[in-house]
Each structure stands twice: as C-alpha cells, then as structure tokens.
XYZ file of N, CA and C in Angstrom:
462
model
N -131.703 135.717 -106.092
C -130.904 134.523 -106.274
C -130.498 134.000 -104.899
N -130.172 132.931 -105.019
C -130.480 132.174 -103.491
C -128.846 131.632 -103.352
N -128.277 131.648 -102.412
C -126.925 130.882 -101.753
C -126.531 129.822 -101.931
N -125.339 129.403 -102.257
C -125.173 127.891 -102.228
C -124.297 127.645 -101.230
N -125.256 126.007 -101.004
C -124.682 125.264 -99.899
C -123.395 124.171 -100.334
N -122.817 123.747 -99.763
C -122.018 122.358 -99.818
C -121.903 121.338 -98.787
N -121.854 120.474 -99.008
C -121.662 119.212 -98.096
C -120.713 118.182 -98.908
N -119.759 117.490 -97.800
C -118.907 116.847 -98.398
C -118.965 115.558 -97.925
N -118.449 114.647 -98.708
C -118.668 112.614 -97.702
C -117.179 112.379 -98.914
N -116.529 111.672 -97.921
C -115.822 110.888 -98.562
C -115.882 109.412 -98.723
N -115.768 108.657 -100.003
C -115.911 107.746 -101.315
C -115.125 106.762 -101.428
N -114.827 105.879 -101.341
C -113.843 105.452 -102.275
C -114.500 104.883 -103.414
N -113.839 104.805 -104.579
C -114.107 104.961 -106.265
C -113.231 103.266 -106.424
N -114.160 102.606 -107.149
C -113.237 101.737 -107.842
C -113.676 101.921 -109.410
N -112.759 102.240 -109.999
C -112.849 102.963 -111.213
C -113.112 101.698 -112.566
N -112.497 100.755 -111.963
C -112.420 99.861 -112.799
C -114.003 98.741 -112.644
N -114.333 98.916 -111.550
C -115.773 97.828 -111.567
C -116.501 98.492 -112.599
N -117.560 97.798 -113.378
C -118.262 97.539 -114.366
C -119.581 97.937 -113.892
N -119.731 98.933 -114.516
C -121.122 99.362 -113.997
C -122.531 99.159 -113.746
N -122.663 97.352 -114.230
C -123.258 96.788 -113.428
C -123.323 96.711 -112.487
N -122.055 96.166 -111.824
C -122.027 95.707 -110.664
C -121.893 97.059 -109.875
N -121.962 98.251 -109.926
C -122.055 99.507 -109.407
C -123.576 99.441 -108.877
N -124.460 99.279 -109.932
C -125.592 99.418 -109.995
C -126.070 98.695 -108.695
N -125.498 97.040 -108.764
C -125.971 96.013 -108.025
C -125.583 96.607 -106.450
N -124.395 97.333 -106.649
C -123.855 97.365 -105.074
C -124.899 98.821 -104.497
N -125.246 99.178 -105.115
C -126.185 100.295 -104.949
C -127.390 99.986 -104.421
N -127.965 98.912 -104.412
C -129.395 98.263 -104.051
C -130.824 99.068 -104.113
N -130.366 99.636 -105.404
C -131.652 100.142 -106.103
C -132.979 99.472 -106.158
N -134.503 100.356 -105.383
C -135.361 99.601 -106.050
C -136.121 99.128 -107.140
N -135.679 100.672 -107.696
C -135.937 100.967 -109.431
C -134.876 101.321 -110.023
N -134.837 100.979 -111.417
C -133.855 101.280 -112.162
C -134.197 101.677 -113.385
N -134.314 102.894 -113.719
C -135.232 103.412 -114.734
C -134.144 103.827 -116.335
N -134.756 103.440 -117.570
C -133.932 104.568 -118.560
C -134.684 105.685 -118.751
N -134.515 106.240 -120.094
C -134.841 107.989 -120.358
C -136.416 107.508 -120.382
N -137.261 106.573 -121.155
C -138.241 106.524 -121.244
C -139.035 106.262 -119.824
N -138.331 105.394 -119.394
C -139.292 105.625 -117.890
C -139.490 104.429 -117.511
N -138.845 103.121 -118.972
C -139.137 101.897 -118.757
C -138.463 100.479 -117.682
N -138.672 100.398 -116.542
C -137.827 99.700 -115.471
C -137.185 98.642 -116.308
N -135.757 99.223 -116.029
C -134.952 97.998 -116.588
C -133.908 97.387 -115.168
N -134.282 95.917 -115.586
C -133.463 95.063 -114.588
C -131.794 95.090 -114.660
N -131.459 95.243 -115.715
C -129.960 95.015 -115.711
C -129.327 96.563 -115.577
N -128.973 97.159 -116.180
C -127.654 97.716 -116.429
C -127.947 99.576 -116.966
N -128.509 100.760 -116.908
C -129.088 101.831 -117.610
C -127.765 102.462 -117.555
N -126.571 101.875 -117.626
C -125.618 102.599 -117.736
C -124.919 101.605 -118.687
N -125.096 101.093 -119.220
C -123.800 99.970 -119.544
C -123.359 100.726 -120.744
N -123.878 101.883 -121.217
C -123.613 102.955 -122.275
C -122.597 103.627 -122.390
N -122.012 103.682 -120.924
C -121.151 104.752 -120.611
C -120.368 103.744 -120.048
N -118.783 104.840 -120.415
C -117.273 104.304 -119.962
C -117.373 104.458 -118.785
N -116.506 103.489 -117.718
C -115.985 104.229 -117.211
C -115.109 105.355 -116.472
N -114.783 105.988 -116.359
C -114.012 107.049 -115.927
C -112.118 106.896 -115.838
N -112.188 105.459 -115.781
C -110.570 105.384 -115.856
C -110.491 103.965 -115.092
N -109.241 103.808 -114.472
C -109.117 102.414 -113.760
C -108.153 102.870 -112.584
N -108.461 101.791 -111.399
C -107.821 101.894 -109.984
C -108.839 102.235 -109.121
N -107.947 102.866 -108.067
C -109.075 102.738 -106.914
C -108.526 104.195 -106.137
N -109.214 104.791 -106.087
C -109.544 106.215 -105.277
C -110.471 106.678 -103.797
N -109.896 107.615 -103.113
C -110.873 107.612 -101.865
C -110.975 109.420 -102.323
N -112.220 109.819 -102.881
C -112.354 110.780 -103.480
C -113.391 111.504 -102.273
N -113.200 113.469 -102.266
C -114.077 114.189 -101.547
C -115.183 114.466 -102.593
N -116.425 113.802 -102.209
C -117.339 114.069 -103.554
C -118.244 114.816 -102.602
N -118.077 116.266 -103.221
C -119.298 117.570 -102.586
C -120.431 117.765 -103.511
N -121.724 117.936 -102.461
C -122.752 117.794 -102.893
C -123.053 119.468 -103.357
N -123.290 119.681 -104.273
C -123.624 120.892 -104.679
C -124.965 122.009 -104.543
N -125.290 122.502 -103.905
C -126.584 123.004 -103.382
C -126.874 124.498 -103.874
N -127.204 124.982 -105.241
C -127.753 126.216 -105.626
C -129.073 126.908 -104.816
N -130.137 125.960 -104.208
C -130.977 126.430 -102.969
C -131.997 127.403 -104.221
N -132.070 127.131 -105.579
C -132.472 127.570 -106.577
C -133.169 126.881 -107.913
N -134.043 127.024 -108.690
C -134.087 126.045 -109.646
C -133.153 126.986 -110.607
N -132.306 125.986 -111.799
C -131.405 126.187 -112.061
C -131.143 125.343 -113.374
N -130.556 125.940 -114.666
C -130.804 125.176 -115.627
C -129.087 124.481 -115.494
N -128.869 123.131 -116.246
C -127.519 122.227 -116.338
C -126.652 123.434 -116.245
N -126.447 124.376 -117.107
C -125.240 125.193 -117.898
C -125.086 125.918 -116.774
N -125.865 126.140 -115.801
C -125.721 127.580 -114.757
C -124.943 126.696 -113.443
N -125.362 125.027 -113.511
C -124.864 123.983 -112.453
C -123.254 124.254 -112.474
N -123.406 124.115 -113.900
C -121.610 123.666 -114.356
C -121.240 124.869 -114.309
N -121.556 125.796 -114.410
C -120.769 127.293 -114.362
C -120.501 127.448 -113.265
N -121.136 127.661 -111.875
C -121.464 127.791 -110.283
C -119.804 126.214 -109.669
N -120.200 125.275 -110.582
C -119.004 124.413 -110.284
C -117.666 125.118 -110.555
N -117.633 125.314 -112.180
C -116.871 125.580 -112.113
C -116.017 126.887 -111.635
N -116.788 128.008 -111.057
C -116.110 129.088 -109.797
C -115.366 128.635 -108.766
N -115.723 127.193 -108.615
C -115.276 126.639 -107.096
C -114.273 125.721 -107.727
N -113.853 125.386 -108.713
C -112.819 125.106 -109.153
C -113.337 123.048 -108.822
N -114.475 122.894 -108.959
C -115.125 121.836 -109.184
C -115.411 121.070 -110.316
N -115.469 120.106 -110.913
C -116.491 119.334 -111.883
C -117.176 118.112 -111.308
N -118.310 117.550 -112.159
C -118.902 117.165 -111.995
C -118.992 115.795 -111.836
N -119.067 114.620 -110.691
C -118.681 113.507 -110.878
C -119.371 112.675 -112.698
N -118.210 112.195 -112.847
C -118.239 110.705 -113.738
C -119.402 109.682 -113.224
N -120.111 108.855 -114.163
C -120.795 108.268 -113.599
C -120.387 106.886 -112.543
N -119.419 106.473 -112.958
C -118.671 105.725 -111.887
C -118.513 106.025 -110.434
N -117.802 107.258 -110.625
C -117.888 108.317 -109.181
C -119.385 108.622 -108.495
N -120.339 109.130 -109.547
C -121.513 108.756 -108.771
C -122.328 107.829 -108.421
N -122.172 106.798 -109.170
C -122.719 105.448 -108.548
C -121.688 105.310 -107.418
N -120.620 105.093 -106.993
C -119.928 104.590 -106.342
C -120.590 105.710 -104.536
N -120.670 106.891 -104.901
C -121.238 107.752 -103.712
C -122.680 107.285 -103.300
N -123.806 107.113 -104.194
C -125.418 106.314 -104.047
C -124.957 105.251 -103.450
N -123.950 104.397 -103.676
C -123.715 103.207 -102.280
C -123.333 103.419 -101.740
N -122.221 104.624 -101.181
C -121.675 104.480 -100.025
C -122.806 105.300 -99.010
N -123.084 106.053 -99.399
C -124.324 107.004 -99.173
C -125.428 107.148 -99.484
N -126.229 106.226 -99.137
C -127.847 105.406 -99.623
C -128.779 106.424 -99.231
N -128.238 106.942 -98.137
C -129.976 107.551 -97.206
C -130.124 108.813 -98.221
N -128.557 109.653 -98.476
C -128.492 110.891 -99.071
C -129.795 111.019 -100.013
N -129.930 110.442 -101.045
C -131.212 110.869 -102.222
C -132.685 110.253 -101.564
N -132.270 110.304 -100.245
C -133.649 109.956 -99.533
C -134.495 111.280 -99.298
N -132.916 112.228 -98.811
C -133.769 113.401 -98.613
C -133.784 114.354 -99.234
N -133.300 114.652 -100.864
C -133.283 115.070 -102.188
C -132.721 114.211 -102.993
N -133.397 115.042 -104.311
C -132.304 114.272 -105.488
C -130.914 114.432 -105.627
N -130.352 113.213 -106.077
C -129.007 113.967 -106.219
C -128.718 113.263 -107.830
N -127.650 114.247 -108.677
C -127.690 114.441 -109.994
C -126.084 113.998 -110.269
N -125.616 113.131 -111.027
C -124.166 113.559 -111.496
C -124.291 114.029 -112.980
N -123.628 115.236 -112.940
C -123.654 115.463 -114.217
C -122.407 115.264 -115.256
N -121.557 114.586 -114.837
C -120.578 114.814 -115.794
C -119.882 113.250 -116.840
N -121.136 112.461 -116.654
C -121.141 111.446 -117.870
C -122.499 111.601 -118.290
N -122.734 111.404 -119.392
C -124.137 112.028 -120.262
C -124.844 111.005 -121.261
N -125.426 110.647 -120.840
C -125.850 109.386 -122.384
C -126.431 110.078 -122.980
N -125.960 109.626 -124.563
C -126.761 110.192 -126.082
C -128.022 109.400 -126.132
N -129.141 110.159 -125.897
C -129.929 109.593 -126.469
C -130.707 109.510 -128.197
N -130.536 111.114 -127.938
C -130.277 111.546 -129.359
C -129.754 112.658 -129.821
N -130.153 113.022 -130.973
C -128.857 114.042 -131.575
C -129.366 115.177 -130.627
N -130.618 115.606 -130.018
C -131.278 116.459 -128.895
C -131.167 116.060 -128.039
N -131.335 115.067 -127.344
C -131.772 114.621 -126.201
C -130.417 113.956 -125.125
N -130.133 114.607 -124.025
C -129.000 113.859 -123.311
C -129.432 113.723 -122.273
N -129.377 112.285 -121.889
C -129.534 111.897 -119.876
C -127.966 111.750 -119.162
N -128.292 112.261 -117.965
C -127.568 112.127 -116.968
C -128.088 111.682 -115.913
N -127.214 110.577 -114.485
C -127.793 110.054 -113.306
C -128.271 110.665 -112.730
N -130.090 110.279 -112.314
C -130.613 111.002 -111.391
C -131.030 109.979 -110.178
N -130.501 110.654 -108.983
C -131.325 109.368 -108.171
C -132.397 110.176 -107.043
N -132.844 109.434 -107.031
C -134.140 109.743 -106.083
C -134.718 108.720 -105.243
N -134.948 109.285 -103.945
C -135.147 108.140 -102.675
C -136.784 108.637 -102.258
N -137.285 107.800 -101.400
C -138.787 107.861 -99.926
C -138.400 107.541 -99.247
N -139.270 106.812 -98.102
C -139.326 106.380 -96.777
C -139.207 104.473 -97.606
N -139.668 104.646 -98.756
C -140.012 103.122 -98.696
C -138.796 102.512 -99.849
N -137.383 103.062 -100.733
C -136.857 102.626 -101.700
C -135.954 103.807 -102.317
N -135.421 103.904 -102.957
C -134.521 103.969 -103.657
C -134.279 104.307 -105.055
N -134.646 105.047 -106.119
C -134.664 104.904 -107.535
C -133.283 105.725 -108.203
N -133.018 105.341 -109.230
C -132.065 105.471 -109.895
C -132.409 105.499 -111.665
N -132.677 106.831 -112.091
C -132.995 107.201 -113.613
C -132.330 108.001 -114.256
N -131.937 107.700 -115.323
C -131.473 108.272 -116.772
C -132.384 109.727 -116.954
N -131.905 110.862 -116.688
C -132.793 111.810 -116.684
C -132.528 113.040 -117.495
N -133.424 113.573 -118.461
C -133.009 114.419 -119.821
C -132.470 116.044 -119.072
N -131.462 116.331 -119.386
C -130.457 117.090 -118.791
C -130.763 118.788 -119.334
N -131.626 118.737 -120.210
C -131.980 119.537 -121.134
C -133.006 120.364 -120.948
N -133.486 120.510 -119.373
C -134.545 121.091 -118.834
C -133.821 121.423 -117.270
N -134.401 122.405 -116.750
C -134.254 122.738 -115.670
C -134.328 121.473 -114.593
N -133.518 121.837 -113.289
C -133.527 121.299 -112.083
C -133.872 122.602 -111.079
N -135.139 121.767 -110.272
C -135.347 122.068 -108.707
C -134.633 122.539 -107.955
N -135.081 124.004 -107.360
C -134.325 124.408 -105.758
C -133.786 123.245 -105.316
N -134.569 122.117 -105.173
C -134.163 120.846 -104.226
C -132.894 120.079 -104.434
N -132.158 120.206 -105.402
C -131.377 118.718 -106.063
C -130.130 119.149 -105.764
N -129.060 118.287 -105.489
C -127.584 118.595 -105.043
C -126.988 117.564 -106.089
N -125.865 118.317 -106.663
C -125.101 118.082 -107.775
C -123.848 117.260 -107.411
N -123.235 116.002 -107.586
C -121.826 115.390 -106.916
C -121.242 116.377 -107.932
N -120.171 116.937 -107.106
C -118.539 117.170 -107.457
C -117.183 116.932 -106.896
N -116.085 116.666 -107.590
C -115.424 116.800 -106.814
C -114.221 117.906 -107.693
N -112.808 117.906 -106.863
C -111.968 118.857 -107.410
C -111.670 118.452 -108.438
N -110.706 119.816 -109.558
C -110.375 119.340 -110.376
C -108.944 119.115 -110.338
C-alpha cells in the first residue's frame, strides 16, 4: 500500500453562484455528462448548491499514490478529519486553479448525481497541453494511482 500525499491552495467559494455560471468561470473545453455526450450548457444544473455566501476555503488535494475504490477515498478522508468538497466548492477550485487537472485528474466527491437507482456520477476533471475537460463520472468503479480528491475540513 502506497502513502498519501496532500497539497493545499486556498479558494474562495461563492456558494450562492449558480452553477452555470461556475461552469462558465471555469473555461472548460469540454463539458461532458455520464454518457459522454458534450453538453454546452450546464452538467451540473442537477445538483444544489452547497449553501449561500462567500468563503475563502483550504481545499486539500488528496493523494492515495494508489488505485483505490470511492469508499476507501472517503474512509482515508475521513482519518484526517476531512470531507469531500461539494460540487460548488469544486468547481469554484477548477477556476481558481486551472493548470492543477492539467497534471492529474482531480475528483470531488462529495455531491453525486443520480443517475440511476445503480449508477452515481461525481465531478471529474481532466486537463493536456491543449484544454481542459470537465465530466460527470460513474463513482462506482475504481480510481487511478493518479487522481487527487478536493477536501476540505470538517
């Protein structure tokens, strides 16, 4: 079993913008749902958001250095007395911090869209040299040595 890393950036959260306009301030080149199909507007407009006001939050990147299924993410969080950003909270970190999913994925796990009575996505974003993507990704399968998880305290 392999070590975990952390890295921290601080955020500020506006809790109350509409997660469109999260999306927009994010300057995504893709914007994907669970199926895979590029949607222009909104792959969140599903989900609440997290509360209202405005926050300057420590959102730590979570690094197991392991592949690792959801339940073992959130367990490893929660030792460190962590959870998992809201999707608000993690869109709001993909803009302040663009290059980050350039050089892994990074995952929030702690808003979840139903897709179905099986099936749940959570934000995945993923960067290159040439863009930016941002997908609805089924939570229900393992994650990569590679991927760092937003958290912050609880």
């Amino acid at each position: 079993m392999g070590s975990m890393q952390r890295n921290a950036y601080v955020v500020p959260v506006n809790y109350g913008l509409p997660h469109e306009k999260q999306t927009e301030a994010g300057k995504f080149d893709w914007i994907t749902d669970y199926d895979g199909k590029l949607i222009r507007k909104n792959p969140t407009e599903h989900l609440v958001p997290a509360g209202s006001g405005e926050a300057e939050l420590r959102i730590t990147l979570v690094h197991l250095n392991r592949d690792a299924k959801t339940e073992e993410v959130l367990a490893e969080m929660e030792k460190l007395t962590l959870r998992p950003t809201m999707s608000t909270e993690t869109l709001a970190f993909l803009a302040a911090h663009p290059d980050v999913q350039r050089k892994f994925p990074v995952i929030g796990l702690g808003s979840v869209w139903v897709v179905s009575r099986r099936l749940r996505g959570v934000l995945f974003a993923y960067g290159y040299s040439g863009g930016r993507d941002l997908y609805l990704r089924w939570c229900g399968i393992g994650w990569l040595g590679d991927c760092r998880f937003l958290a912050v305290r609880k």
